[in-house]
Structure formats: C-alpha cells, structure tokens
XYZ file of C-alpha atoms in Angstrom:
698
model
C 51.380 -31.692 24.751
C 54.189 -34.216 25.096
C 52.296 -37.502 25.331
C 55.177 -39.344 27.015
C 54.927 -36.907 29.960
C 51.205 -37.489 30.548
C 50.690 -39.160 33.923
C 46.924 -39.105 34.211
C 43.904 -39.201 31.869
C 40.177 -39.276 32.675
C 37.227 -40.003 30.413
C 33.480 -40.147 30.864
C 32.623 -43.327 28.948
C 28.972 -43.553 29.986
C 26.574 -41.115 31.584
C 27.270 -42.661 34.984
C 30.782 -44.005 34.471
C 34.284 -42.505 34.526
C 37.530 -44.244 33.641
C 40.821 -42.928 34.993
C 44.257 -43.930 33.706
C 47.392 -43.499 35.853
C 50.835 -43.937 34.370
C 52.670 -46.981 35.719
C 55.709 -44.737 35.868
C 53.923 -42.657 38.505
C 53.671 -44.490 41.886
C 53.319 -47.704 39.866
C 49.973 -46.401 38.644
C 48.427 -46.798 42.126
C 46.383 -44.230 44.050
C 44.377 -44.925 47.214
C 41.751 -42.264 46.466
C 40.261 -40.263 43.599
C 37.997 -37.199 43.596
C 35.875 -35.384 41.041
C 36.046 -31.590 41.265
C 33.490 -29.159 39.831
C 35.636 -26.237 38.607
C 32.709 -23.835 38.738
C 32.235 -24.086 42.529
C 35.417 -25.985 43.593
C 33.270 -28.756 45.096
C 35.441 -31.852 45.647
C 33.545 -35.153 45.811
C 35.287 -38.466 46.662
C 34.920 -41.228 44.101
C 34.123 -44.013 46.524
C 33.776 -47.674 45.720
C 36.458 -47.425 43.097
C 37.486 -50.625 41.395
C 40.931 -51.410 40.077
C 40.645 -52.816 36.584
C 43.267 -55.481 35.984
C 43.666 -54.510 32.329
C 46.009 -51.715 31.326
C 46.269 -49.352 28.399
C 49.660 -48.482 26.927
C 51.507 -48.350 30.233
C 48.589 -46.976 32.219
C 46.606 -48.561 35.039
C 42.857 -48.286 34.523
C 40.295 -47.375 37.211
C 36.510 -47.508 36.821
C 34.081 -45.348 38.837
C 30.317 -44.919 38.762
C 29.285 -41.378 39.575
C 27.026 -38.507 38.496
C 27.999 -35.385 36.583
C 26.243 -32.604 34.680
C 26.860 -32.139 30.953
C 28.208 -28.709 30.083
C 30.087 -28.327 33.369
C 33.890 -28.442 33.655
C 35.325 -31.118 35.948
C 38.726 -32.289 37.058
C 39.656 -35.672 38.454
C 42.190 -35.543 41.326
C 44.192 -38.437 42.850
C 45.498 -38.984 46.407
C 48.748 -37.110 45.668
C 47.081 -33.989 44.245
C 47.686 -34.865 40.593
C 44.755 -33.767 38.449
C 43.491 -33.740 34.873
C 40.380 -32.483 33.126
C 37.512 -34.914 32.612
C 37.066 -35.538 28.896
C 33.460 -36.096 27.724
C 34.324 -36.868 24.092
C 33.780 -40.617 24.267
C 30.194 -40.202 25.438
C 29.245 -39.636 21.817
C 29.840 -43.352 21.233
C 27.258 -44.392 23.846
C 24.076 -46.048 22.585
C 21.827 -43.568 24.381
C 23.634 -40.485 23.043
C 21.315 -40.023 20.055
C 18.232 -40.539 22.191
C 19.386 -37.861 24.611
C 20.736 -35.283 22.185
C 19.136 -35.709 18.750
C 17.948 -32.256 17.626
C 15.274 -32.342 14.931
C 14.846 -28.611 14.265
C 16.150 -26.799 11.181
C 17.619 -23.657 12.737
C 21.283 -24.566 13.242
C 23.862 -22.123 11.924
C 23.207 -18.395 11.662
C 19.820 -16.804 10.976
C 20.387 -13.295 9.631
C 18.183 -10.216 9.636
C 19.349 -6.610 9.401
C 18.373 -6.045 13.039
C 19.923 -9.173 14.554
C 21.552 -12.496 13.827
C 20.986 -15.628 15.905
C 23.568 -18.400 16.115
C 22.969 -21.997 17.113
C 25.510 -24.802 17.207
C 24.950 -28.419 18.253
C 27.781 -29.235 20.669
C 26.404 -31.465 23.464
C 29.846 -32.553 24.704
C 31.188 -29.017 24.972
C 31.796 -27.337 28.321
C 31.671 -23.895 26.762
C 31.194 -22.180 23.394
C 32.089 -18.609 22.403
C 31.104 -16.873 19.175
C 33.969 -14.836 17.735
C 33.005 -12.193 15.159
C 35.786 -10.597 13.082
C 34.513 -7.345 11.600
C 35.615 -5.618 8.422
C 36.892 -2.645 10.442
C 39.407 -4.907 12.172
C 37.529 -5.209 15.450
C 36.879 -8.561 17.098
C 33.936 -9.258 19.378
C 33.402 -12.280 21.611
C 29.930 -13.481 22.590
C 29.609 -16.308 25.163
C 26.885 -18.717 24.055
C 24.280 -20.151 26.408
C 23.696 -23.890 26.660
C 20.139 -25.030 25.922
C 18.360 -28.362 25.701
C 19.748 -31.116 23.448
C 23.259 -29.689 23.686
C 22.486 -26.561 21.673
C 24.548 -23.427 22.305
C 22.784 -20.187 21.406
C 23.448 -16.458 21.195
C 21.631 -13.516 19.633
C 23.625 -10.498 18.422
C 21.530 -7.369 17.924
C 23.643 -5.776 15.198
C 23.720 -5.808 11.405
C 26.333 -8.512 10.781
C 25.903 -8.927 7.020
C 29.150 -10.236 5.445
C 30.953 -10.317 8.770
C 33.196 -13.319 9.417
C 32.917 -15.566 12.443
C 34.140 -18.764 14.073
C 33.170 -20.733 17.151
C 35.528 -21.300 20.055
C 34.553 -24.654 21.575
C 35.921 -26.039 24.845
C 35.873 -29.754 25.488
C 38.458 -30.072 28.274
C 40.731 -27.234 29.377
C 41.207 -25.308 26.133
C 39.169 -23.802 23.330
C 39.461 -24.953 19.733
C 38.598 -22.739 16.787
C 36.090 -24.163 14.335
C 33.950 -23.061 11.432
C 30.173 -23.292 11.526
C 29.231 -26.553 9.742
C 25.863 -24.991 8.849
C 27.102 -21.628 7.512
C 26.110 -20.695 3.953
C 29.407 -19.105 3.004
C 33.034 -18.910 4.056
C 36.253 -17.039 3.378
C 39.118 -18.499 1.370
C 40.763 -21.724 2.503
C 38.287 -22.289 5.306
C 39.536 -19.483 7.550
C 36.116 -18.320 8.751
C 32.391 -18.580 8.123
C 30.594 -15.595 6.551
C 27.119 -14.259 7.332
C 24.904 -13.629 4.281
C 21.347 -12.487 3.685
C 19.612 -15.439 2.020
C 16.932 -13.142 0.603
C 19.626 -11.754 -1.705
C 20.449 -15.182 -3.189
C 17.153 -16.778 -4.267
C 17.426 -19.792 -6.547
C 15.912 -19.161 -9.996
C 13.671 -22.025 -11.057
C 13.235 -23.298 -14.624
C 10.350 -25.462 -15.765
C 12.164 -28.494 -17.113
C 10.297 -31.410 -18.711
C 9.438 -34.126 -16.204
C 11.913 -37.001 -16.107
C 9.580 -39.979 -16.358
C 12.237 -42.575 -15.492
C 15.977 -42.768 -14.964
C 16.515 -44.577 -18.264
C 15.509 -41.332 -20.007
C 18.779 -39.820 -18.782
C 22.002 -39.373 -20.735
C 24.670 -38.456 -18.165
C 27.860 -36.584 -19.054
C 30.554 -36.228 -16.381
C 33.021 -33.361 -16.162
C 35.072 -31.321 -13.706
C 34.459 -27.592 -13.337
C 38.183 -27.001 -13.674
C 38.912 -29.457 -16.486
C 35.981 -28.244 -18.574
C 37.359 -24.786 -19.321
C 41.005 -24.680 -18.219
C 42.642 -25.452 -21.560
C 43.659 -22.588 -23.847
C 41.640 -24.429 -26.509
C 38.351 -23.960 -24.648
C 37.629 -20.429 -25.850
C 36.247 -19.614 -22.390
C 37.333 -16.607 -20.351
C 36.506 -17.825 -16.832
C 38.962 -20.713 -16.896
C 38.414 -23.236 -14.126
C 35.425 -21.323 -12.752
C 31.681 -21.849 -12.331
C 31.078 -18.896 -14.643
C 32.689 -20.686 -17.604
C 29.420 -22.633 -17.904
C 27.505 -19.383 -18.386
C 29.542 -18.156 -21.370
C 27.887 -18.103 -24.782
C 29.314 -18.424 -28.295
C 32.594 -19.953 -27.158
C 34.537 -21.949 -29.727
C 37.691 -23.862 -30.548
C 40.532 -22.454 -32.605
C 38.668 -23.747 -35.675
C 35.430 -22.017 -34.719
C 33.485 -25.073 -33.529
C 31.303 -24.738 -30.390
C 32.708 -25.428 -26.933
C 31.295 -25.072 -23.443
C 27.581 -24.583 -22.890
C 26.794 -24.381 -26.600
C 28.555 -27.680 -27.226
C 26.720 -29.449 -24.387
C 23.420 -28.258 -25.887
C 24.374 -29.634 -29.305
C 25.549 -32.955 -27.903
C 22.078 -33.746 -26.595
C 22.843 -34.856 -23.039
C 20.112 -34.589 -20.400
C 22.244 -34.471 -17.215
C 25.642 -32.928 -16.515
C 27.385 -34.637 -13.595
C 29.865 -32.291 -11.934
C 32.771 -33.702 -9.991
C 32.887 -32.294 -6.415
C 31.949 -28.624 -6.134
C 31.644 -28.531 -2.334
C 34.648 -27.045 -0.519
C 37.694 -29.305 -0.714
C 41.028 -29.070 1.024
C 44.008 -29.515 -1.261
C 43.778 -26.547 -3.622
C 44.856 -23.136 -2.326
C 41.840 -20.973 -3.115
C 43.958 -17.807 -3.272
C 46.517 -19.460 -5.555
C 44.479 -22.090 -7.417
C 46.983 -22.616 -10.226
C 49.671 -23.806 -7.825
C 47.930 -27.087 -6.931
C 45.479 -29.361 -8.712
C 42.962 -31.819 -7.280
C 39.721 -33.456 -8.393
C 38.111 -32.535 -5.068
C 37.434 -35.890 -3.398
C 38.978 -34.532 -0.192
C 36.114 -32.654 1.505
C 36.876 -29.786 3.833
C 33.243 -28.687 4.221
C 29.931 -29.903 2.843
C 28.003 -26.673 3.389
C 29.760 -24.248 1.028
C 31.055 -24.240 -2.540
C 34.680 -24.716 -3.551
C 36.416 -21.342 -3.486
C 38.882 -22.020 -6.303
C 35.882 -22.204 -8.659
C 34.771 -18.683 -7.650
C 36.196 -15.438 -9.044
C 36.722 -14.071 -5.506
C 36.748 -16.797 -2.795
C 36.546 -14.157 -0.046
C 33.294 -12.686 -1.357
C 30.522 -14.240 0.694
C 27.883 -13.809 -1.982
C 29.962 -14.902 -4.973
C 30.462 -18.267 -3.254
C 26.736 -18.800 -3.724
C 25.653 -16.770 -6.739
C 28.298 -17.941 -9.208
C 27.390 -21.586 -8.604
C 23.719 -20.649 -8.930
C 24.396 -18.917 -12.238
C 26.139 -22.017 -13.556
C 23.161 -24.222 -12.715
C 20.715 -21.649 -14.139
C 22.637 -21.497 -17.423
C 22.548 -25.282 -17.778
C 18.854 -25.381 -16.881
C 18.153 -22.731 -19.512
C 19.411 -25.249 -22.097
C 17.299 -28.070 -20.670
C 20.267 -29.768 -18.981
C 19.837 -30.966 -15.421
C 22.783 -30.897 -12.991
C 23.955 -33.831 -10.882
C 26.357 -33.052 -8.040
C 29.089 -35.513 -7.100
C 28.965 -35.688 -3.281
C 31.594 -37.226 -0.991
C 29.632 -38.081 2.148
C 31.837 -41.098 2.895
C 34.931 -39.431 4.395
C 36.604 -36.062 4.995
C 40.086 -34.838 4.216
C 41.277 -34.655 7.824
C 39.359 -35.807 10.883
C 41.175 -33.465 13.223
C 40.679 -30.139 11.465
C 37.110 -30.284 10.168
C 34.197 -28.559 11.854
C 32.226 -31.749 12.519
C 34.894 -33.419 14.648
C 35.817 -30.216 16.444
C 32.176 -29.537 17.266
C 31.297 -33.034 18.530
C 34.415 -35.228 18.910
C 34.142 -38.961 18.143
C 30.571 -38.613 16.871
C 30.593 -37.949 13.130
C 33.206 -40.574 12.224
C 32.654 -44.311 12.358
C 34.683 -46.334 14.858
C 35.809 -49.927 15.059
C 35.083 -52.020 18.139
C 38.384 -50.953 19.723
C 37.574 -47.267 19.227
C 39.924 -46.739 16.286
C 38.703 -44.980 13.168
C 37.036 -47.106 10.519
C 38.881 -46.767 7.213
C 36.806 -48.481 4.544
C 37.297 -45.435 2.309
C 41.100 -45.870 2.404
C 41.234 -42.160 3.203
C 41.796 -42.484 6.955
C 38.184 -42.153 8.096
C 34.560 -43.012 7.287
C 31.547 -40.856 8.057
C 29.297 -42.364 10.735
C 26.097 -42.177 8.694
C 23.993 -44.244 11.116
C 24.498 -41.636 13.854
C 21.251 -39.680 13.775
C 22.735 -36.182 13.719
C 25.267 -37.221 11.069
C 22.414 -38.606 8.968
C 20.410 -35.423 9.563
C 23.412 -33.332 8.564
C 23.717 -35.204 5.259
C 19.996 -34.722 4.635
C 20.176 -31.039 5.551
C 23.090 -30.435 3.216
C 21.436 -32.375 0.387
C 18.335 -30.253 0.804
C 20.451 -27.096 0.757
C 22.171 -27.980 -2.524
C 18.817 -28.849 -4.065
C 16.843 -25.821 -2.843
C 19.478 -23.056 -2.780
C 21.487 -24.078 -5.843
C 18.928 -25.956 -7.941
C 20.816 -29.262 -8.050
C 18.764 -32.020 -9.750
C 20.456 -35.136 -8.414
C 23.351 -36.608 -6.493
C 26.092 -39.007 -7.503
C 27.439 -40.548 -4.290
C 31.145 -41.286 -4.139
C 31.909 -44.625 -2.398
C 28.232 -45.099 -1.601
C 28.990 -48.527 -0.108
C 30.328 -46.723 2.989
C 26.859 -45.254 3.603
C 23.970 -47.156 5.184
C 20.839 -47.898 3.161
C 18.457 -46.019 5.449
C 20.365 -42.777 4.952
C 20.417 -43.263 1.177
C 16.703 -44.015 1.017
C 15.963 -40.874 3.042
C 18.130 -38.759 0.727
C 16.273 -40.142 -2.287
C 12.830 -39.686 -0.705
C 13.615 -36.107 0.364
C 14.881 -35.212 -3.105
C 11.853 -36.695 -4.873
C 9.444 -35.007 -2.449
C 10.878 -31.655 -3.569
C 11.186 -32.668 -7.235
C 9.766 -35.937 -8.640
C 12.481 -35.856 -11.336
C 15.280 -35.930 -8.761
C 17.810 -38.757 -9.165
C 20.247 -40.500 -6.804
C 22.927 -42.963 -7.833
C 26.487 -43.820 -6.870
C 29.364 -46.212 -6.458
C 28.095 -49.409 -4.846
C 31.465 -50.994 -4.139
C 31.583 -53.125 -0.994
C 34.165 -51.279 1.102
C 35.582 -52.725 4.374
C 33.942 -50.145 6.630
C 32.845 -50.826 10.210
C 29.209 -51.313 9.226
C 27.379 -54.599 8.835
C 27.539 -55.693 5.195
C 23.765 -56.098 5.077
C 23.373 -52.389 5.907
C 25.758 -51.041 3.248
C 24.459 -49.425 0.058
C 26.235 -51.827 -2.269
C 25.432 -53.394 -5.618
C 25.001 -56.699 -3.793
C 22.236 -55.091 -1.705
C 20.531 -53.276 -4.596
C 17.225 -55.079 -4.003
C 16.907 -53.100 -0.748
C 17.313 -49.720 -2.485
C 15.302 -50.098 -5.715
C 15.129 -46.372 -6.523
C 18.869 -45.733 -6.255
C 21.195 -46.314 -9.213
C 24.565 -48.073 -9.209
C 27.578 -47.837 -11.470
C 27.551 -51.173 -13.285
C 31.085 -52.565 -13.089
C 29.995 -55.824 -14.758
C 29.020 -53.766 -17.798
C 32.342 -51.901 -17.713
C 34.608 -54.907 -17.174
C 32.786 -57.100 -19.687
C 32.703 -54.614 -22.538
C 35.981 -52.757 -21.953
C 38.066 -54.953 -19.638
C 39.040 -54.421 -16.004
C 40.975 -51.418 -14.740
C 44.244 -53.222 -15.388
C 45.553 -51.662 -18.574
C 46.386 -54.913 -20.378
C 43.063 -56.705 -19.863
C 40.547 -56.896 -22.679
C 36.780 -56.871 -22.782
C 34.457 -57.940 -25.550
C 34.827 -54.719 -27.537
C 38.605 -54.756 -27.248
C 38.563 -58.149 -28.919
C 37.998 -60.826 -26.260
C 35.149 -62.612 -28.056
C 35.107 -65.291 -25.352
C 33.041 -62.658 -23.507
C 30.354 -62.508 -26.216
C 27.665 -64.129 -24.042
C 28.529 -61.920 -21.063
C 28.411 -58.882 -23.348
C 24.907 -59.875 -24.465
C 23.902 -60.072 -20.812
C 25.435 -56.646 -20.094
C 23.617 -54.978 -23.004
C 20.200 -56.098 -21.714
C 21.120 -56.082 -18.007
C 18.351 -58.603 -17.348
C 17.699 -59.222 -13.648
C 21.048 -57.805 -12.520
C 19.227 -55.251 -10.371
C 15.880 -54.815 -8.689
C 15.000 -52.429 -11.535
C 16.621 -51.744 -14.902
C 16.616 -48.046 -13.963
C 19.333 -48.796 -11.385
C 21.985 -49.742 -13.944
C 24.393 -46.883 -14.724
C 26.160 -48.155 -17.839
C 29.681 -46.894 -18.468
C 33.083 -47.883 -19.782
C 34.923 -44.692 -18.827
C 34.762 -42.111 -16.029
C 37.199 -39.787 -14.253
C 38.706 -42.761 -12.390
C 41.383 -44.850 -14.087
C 42.590 -44.620 -17.683
C 40.464 -43.375 -20.552
C 39.359 -46.005 -23.071
C 41.634 -44.462 -25.670
C 44.663 -44.787 -23.370
C 43.735 -48.275 -22.211
C 43.455 -49.523 -25.796
C 46.950 -48.226 -26.466
C 48.141 -50.915 -24.051
C 45.592 -53.733 -24.344
C 45.503 -53.537 -28.151
C 49.022 -52.269 -28.798
C 49.367 -54.578 -31.827
C 46.441 -52.992 -33.685
C 46.358 -49.834 -35.777
C 45.136 -46.490 -34.438
C 42.177 -46.724 -36.799
C 41.028 -50.075 -35.374
C 41.495 -48.930 -31.783
C 39.336 -45.870 -32.422
C 36.667 -48.051 -33.998
C 36.704 -50.186 -30.858
C 36.173 -47.052 -28.760
C 33.237 -46.093 -30.967
C 31.698 -49.540 -30.473
C 32.008 -49.101 -26.690
C 30.298 -45.702 -26.823
C 27.529 -47.122 -29.011
C 26.954 -49.934 -26.499
C 26.832 -47.460 -23.604
C 24.268 -45.242 -25.331
C 22.060 -47.949 -26.870
C 22.036 -50.583 -24.079
C 19.188 -51.000 -21.614
C 19.777 -48.935 -18.485
C 21.205 -45.448 -17.956
C 24.057 -44.287 -20.245
C 27.017 -42.481 -18.714
C 29.759 -40.710 -20.700
C 33.007 -39.159 -19.511
C 33.702 -35.689 -20.924
C 35.980 -35.946 -23.943
C 35.319 -39.649 -24.366
C 33.454 -38.730 -27.558
C 36.675 -37.332 -29.063
C 39.075 -39.928 -27.639
C 40.239 -38.060 -24.560
C 43.747 -38.959 -23.449
C 45.536 -38.469 -20.134
C 48.878 -39.539 -21.544
C 48.432 -43.118 -20.417
C 48.035 -42.183 -16.742
C 45.250 -43.675 -14.651
C 44.595 -42.016 -11.299
C 45.205 -38.385 -12.242
C 43.493 -36.823 -9.216
C 46.438 -34.465 -8.619
C 48.288 -34.695 -11.941
C 47.663 -31.085 -12.940
C 45.949 -29.199 -15.733
C 48.335 -30.316 -18.436
C 47.078 -33.893 -17.997
C 43.468 -33.298 -16.955
C 42.271 -30.222 -18.831
C 39.881 -31.012 -21.663
C 41.630 -30.462 -25.005
C 38.835 -29.024 -27.123
C 40.945 -29.077 -30.288
C 40.686 -32.879 -30.208
C 36.978 -32.377 -30.851
C 37.865 -30.662 -34.118
C 40.265 -33.459 -35.019
C 37.643 -36.121 -34.232
C 34.522 -34.303 -35.408
C 33.177 -37.446 -37.119
C 33.167 -39.347 -33.820
C 31.585 -36.434 -31.954
C 28.814 -36.317 -34.555
C 28.484 -40.105 -34.269
C 27.830 -39.757 -30.522
C 25.314 -36.965 -31.184
C 23.552 -39.268 -33.643
C 23.414 -42.115 -31.099
C 22.054 -39.845 -28.353
C 19.400 -38.554 -30.762
C 18.513 -42.154 -31.634
C 18.137 -43.086 -27.974
C 16.076 -40.034 -27.061
C 13.701 -40.470 -30.001
C 13.148 -44.219 -29.689
C 11.778 -45.553 -26.392
C 12.956 -49.110 -27.119
C 16.421 -48.067 -25.874
C 14.928 -46.621 -22.696
C 12.589 -49.301 -21.373
C 11.867 -48.773 -17.697
C 11.060 -52.337 -16.658
C 12.426 -55.816 -17.150
C 8.992 -56.945 -18.370
C 9.157 -54.494 -21.276
C 12.681 -55.629 -22.108
C 11.696 -59.298 -22.108
C 8.754 -58.589 -24.425
C 10.571 -56.358 -26.875
C 14.333 -56.951 -26.746
C 16.435 -59.934 -27.752
C 20.145 -60.661 -28.167
C 21.751 -63.426 -30.199
C 25.291 -64.761 -30.436
C 26.412 -64.818 -34.073
C 29.275 -67.228 -34.734
C 30.633 -66.697 -31.184
C 31.958 -63.334 -32.299
C 29.158 -60.905 -33.028
C 26.074 -59.746 -31.116
C 22.692 -59.272 -32.782
C 20.607 -56.846 -30.706
C 16.940 -56.721 -31.767
C 14.448 -54.195 -30.428
C 10.746 -53.561 -31.043
C 8.637 -50.548 -30.084
C 5.112 -49.310 -30.654
C 6.066 -45.653 -30.936
C 9.129 -43.693 -31.981
C 10.981 -43.050 -35.237
C 10.964 -46.721 -36.237
C 9.091 -49.878 -35.348
C 12.020 -52.301 -35.214
C 15.789 -52.167 -34.848
C 18.430 -54.793 -35.515
C 21.882 -53.748 -34.328
C 25.027 -55.754 -35.002
C 28.052 -55.309 -32.738
C 31.023 -57.085 -34.311
C 34.057 -56.920 -32.009
C 36.034 -59.491 -33.996
C 38.369 -58.731 -36.881
C 36.388 -60.993 -39.205
C 33.757 -59.873 -41.704
C 30.489 -61.704 -41.048
C 27.608 -61.859 -43.527
C 24.012 -61.660 -42.285
C 20.590 -62.103 -43.877
C 18.452 -58.934 -43.930
C 14.700 -59.366 -43.453
C 12.170 -57.700 -45.726
C 11.417 -54.107 -44.886
C 14.678 -53.347 -43.076
C 16.880 -50.488 -44.222
C 20.456 -49.682 -43.277
C 20.549 -46.639 -40.982
C 24.218 -46.781 -40.066
C 27.272 -48.854 -40.980
C 30.815 -48.179 -39.695
C 32.276 -49.004 -43.120
C 29.413 -47.550 -45.176
C 28.339 -51.041 -46.236
C 25.273 -51.741 -48.357
C 22.504 -54.341 -48.450
C 22.807 -56.454 -51.597
C 20.224 -59.201 -52.339
C 19.102 -59.231 -48.686
C 22.721 -59.764 -47.600
C 24.851 -57.413 -45.507
C 28.542 -57.703 -44.733
C 29.308 -56.628 -41.171
C 32.992 -55.840 -41.308
C 35.447 -56.498 -38.505
C 35.139 -54.086 -35.560
C 31.936 -52.679 -36.986
C 28.547 -51.348 -35.910
C 25.572 -51.826 -38.212
C 22.094 -50.467 -37.439
C 19.083 -51.702 -39.420
C 15.613 -50.175 -39.039
C 12.083 -50.978 -40.143
C-alpha cells in the first residue's frame, strides 16, 4: 500500500474506544459524521458524540469515539462522504486489561497429533479470522477455517493422518490474511517455509543418570559453536558443522591426537555451552556454506537450526539429530547448556509471534515505538503474560524433549527478573541440577531499571549467574584491544585482581559469578595480547594467557572457557566475527597439537579444581574462613587456600604478572606442585620468575 495515498485509518485503542484519523489533504481532515459497520451483517451504526481531538498525527486529524464492538468480528469505519477503512484491533494488545482478558494458561497450543486426527490451536485474540492451510506431500492443499473460542483461541480438528505434512496459518487482522508459521510447532521445513507435524511418541528423549550438581561452583563451562566445532578440515569429523559431529567417536587431528567428543571427555569439563541452536535467520539452510552467522538472530524459538541438520526438510531429523548430540555428551558425563536469545528477534515483521498477535510480543516505548535496548531493532516484551508463558513453555520443551541441562541467556538485562526467576524455578523443579546464567548488562530497554535482570540487581535473583565483567576487565583488560589488565602487565590492578580472584561480596552468592576472560564476543586473549603487549615476545604473551586461564579455573566462582582458548585460539585479530565466515571462526584443531603443553596444563588445572573443594566453595562464609589473598611487592598475588578434604590440605598459589623475579619464603611441609619455569625450592626459598605461576601444596 502506498502510505502517502492513505486518507483514513481507524484503530481500536481500548475495548470501548476507537480513534479515527482523516488526512488533512482530504476535506481538511473534517467529517460531520462517522459510522461503524459490521461486515458480517452490514449493520451500520452511527458513532454519535464524537469529539474532535485538537492534536494531529503526521498530517492526519484525530477523532475519538467511545463505542462497543465484538472481538473476532470484522468492522469498517465509514465517514460522511462514504470513505471507509477497516478497523484495526492490533493496538488493543497494549491495553492494561489485555492480559487479564486473554491470558491462556493451558498447555495445548500448537498441533496435537494422533494417527486418527490432529488438533490445532493458535492464540490469536486480535484476529478476525484464522485458516489452517495444510500442504500435503502429494501436492494437494487443503484449507480448514478455524473456530474462535474463549481467550482468543482459534481451533480446528482434522480427522486425517497428517504425520509429516506441512502447514501454516492464515491470520486476518484487518482486510487481508497473512501467512505465518505455528510458534508452537515441534518441527519446520527449511528456511522457515512451513511448520511440520510430527508424532512425539517417535522422538522420546533418552535420559542419562548424571551425578547431581551440588552447586554451580562445581561447574567447568566450555563454550563452542556447533558449526565452529567441527567445520575445519583439521577436525577429523565427517559431519562438519552439524549436530551429529558431536556423536562421532575416535576422531583425531592430522597428528592423531583426539578431537571432538573424545577431546572434550579428556579435557575434563562438566558443561558444554552451545551457542544458539534454535532456528536463526541469516544462514540459508539449503545452502549453509554460502553464509555464516553465530545465530544471535532468532527466527523461531520452537525448533532447531536447520543448517545444523543433515536434511533441514526432514521433520524428524530436526529433532532427533539434536537429541543424539545431547545424548552423546551426556554419555560422557558432560551436561549441555543452551545459549538462548529471548531478548529480541531477527525481524519483527516476519516472525510468527508478531504476525499472530501484533504489538503484543515486543516491548514498546511510551510513544508506541519499538524499544531497542538490544540494539537489534526490537526487545521482547517479557512482562506480557503470554510472552512470559511462551518463554517458559519453550524452555520446558528444550529441557524435556532435548535433554538440555541449563540456559545461558543472551542480553539477560533486557528480561525482567520475574520471568528469569520462573525459568530457573521451572528448570530446577524438573532437574535440581539445572542451571541458569547470562549476560547481566544494563541495556536501555523500555523496562524500569529495578525490574531488569542485571548485575546491579543480582541480589534480587540469587540463584541466577552473571558473567563477571569486573573479573574479565581487571585480569585481562577491557574489550578495547590496547588496554591491559593485571595479567597483561598492569600491576597497578594488583589489589583489584585479588578482589576478582575471591569475588568477595560482589554478588548475593559466590555461585552467581561466571568468571571468564574470553568468550565468543570480542577478540581472543591471544589476539588481544598481540596488540596490548606488542612489545613483548610470543613466549611471554603465551605465558600471560596461561596465567589468565589459571586464574579463571582456580578462582572462587564458576570458571568459563572459550573453545580453543586452551591452545591460543586466534581469529586473525578480528573482534566481532559473528558473520566473518568459517575461515576465521572454525576451530583449528592442529593448533592443539602445536600447543599440546598448554592443553595439558589446562587439563591439569581442571583436574586440580575438581579434586579439591577449596577452589569450589559455595558460600562467602567458607571463602572468608579458608581463603586469603596477599599483595606481594605490589606486583604479585599470593592466593592461600585451606580445605578439610581433597588431594591436599593447603595450597599457596603465586600469580606473578610482572616481569620481575620475586623470591618468597616457603613454609615447612609445602611442596612445589607446579612452576611455570620448573623452579625449585632451595633452603625454604623459591624464586617466582616474571610472568609465572607457582603452586605449592601441603
């Protein structure tokens, strides 16, 4: 429609109020009479007592009327000259009473399949008509008008065997029907063309009895992308860029060292965090090698990403191949955390949520414009009850159907605390070992700051973890390439580094602190040190990286590693490589062979953490009683730990980020477990070389 030619618009803005806009280029925007017409029976009712609003909107004169209408019916508004337009109900979703009137608390939305019949339910309270369109494998198309029920539900029952048939909804909000997918479907065809009907009895989730996770500090998280993990020719995996790569056994590098699942088992991690695996928009699922994207551009939350599946048009493979990946990881004792992007969607206008209930699922500013705290053009309206329920329903689906063990929330500060607490409570009710954590950055979304799930508000969400940017910036330096942290040589940050290592009183609980210096965002530590420490040798820069990894793994809180960090992953100096392609992002497994000493060093540290509870204290009280840090000569940190059980009774760890060699006194009974430069204790004295880690045990 050519907007400049529009002469009349009409909106229901409350359940007893209509606003009409007449172009000032049409009779100066003045009409002596307006009517509302029910299209179903042609009844024409005068809108009496109209009031002329003195304000105007973009060249239109505004009129306000109070009248009655029935939801689900089609109406036109007509002026004194016979000009008419359809009445648009979309803005009613922004009314305060909308949730009270239309919240639907049942769990039967989507399609419910049996061999004899399939029922379809879609929540579309603003719609004036919904048609189910089924596209059959034999080329036939069938249309089934859906009946409106209470709470804005549209329903139809089709008494046929529709297994693996494709379908869409045709939803009318004014005068035309829009095609949309089913936001509750379990499967879809490639590139979001249609939803697919599957028999859920054929895709049961296989459960493994994993040891109970007593507390979040028992975790060791390792982040990777499904695509990056296996795409390189060095990976030794056949299913490159696919879920099934994680199921392959006995894969190896060119030198014969383990890759893939076998490598993850050897490394000793407890949780694998997968970057988005729900359906995203910017990779062509039929031609996945043509475009690259990390996946933080959601197209649908209810189905898996098709480019990660061997056949994205196979309705069952969409489910089973992701299930097999999770099962394979579980069989090695590794839990799976799913990176979820419930803060925005790729495109407001084309996704099923907006097309099903316009204006409802996306947060609005006071003037009605879209909130954009995500910097992606839109924010999900998580305080809207059906939006919150949808997030909870999808979280439950990923947990129950796929076996997911936790969620990492992207831009969690966009989401309200009540929603996050409900997600956490639901997950733990199904599995006490379930974990929830995310990015607690304070984004400028149209939600009161006190309601946002931010680091600043962590006291209100004590069971949800947060990425600790103080830890990152203090130990590594900020995201600006040239800035230094303590471990890159800024010893003015020694006291702050001591604080970061113990994380005392930074959160409601120590279990909330996700400690990291590198993740998929921004440059790798190896690349950053090439800039911030350009005047140092490669050997020294690598030792600095090793110190950072040691601090991540041995500090109080929850350690988080980026895949390849343990063998100095590089992205060629680039930072935000979300669409930079496989050449930049694919994990180069041959680097693991080149840096095998560092990989084994990380394995050693993970083993040390897992076998000594003093690195995994679950309360600040335990840390205060048993952990101490000291500043040595304003350059080096002495990190002392005591425990009553484990491999050793006491630890003294020296982190020396300076270039100077510092001599320390060694107490009776302590032995040297590790020294970066293979130093020795002589006459109760130990030299801690520059850029060195020394671990003493008793």
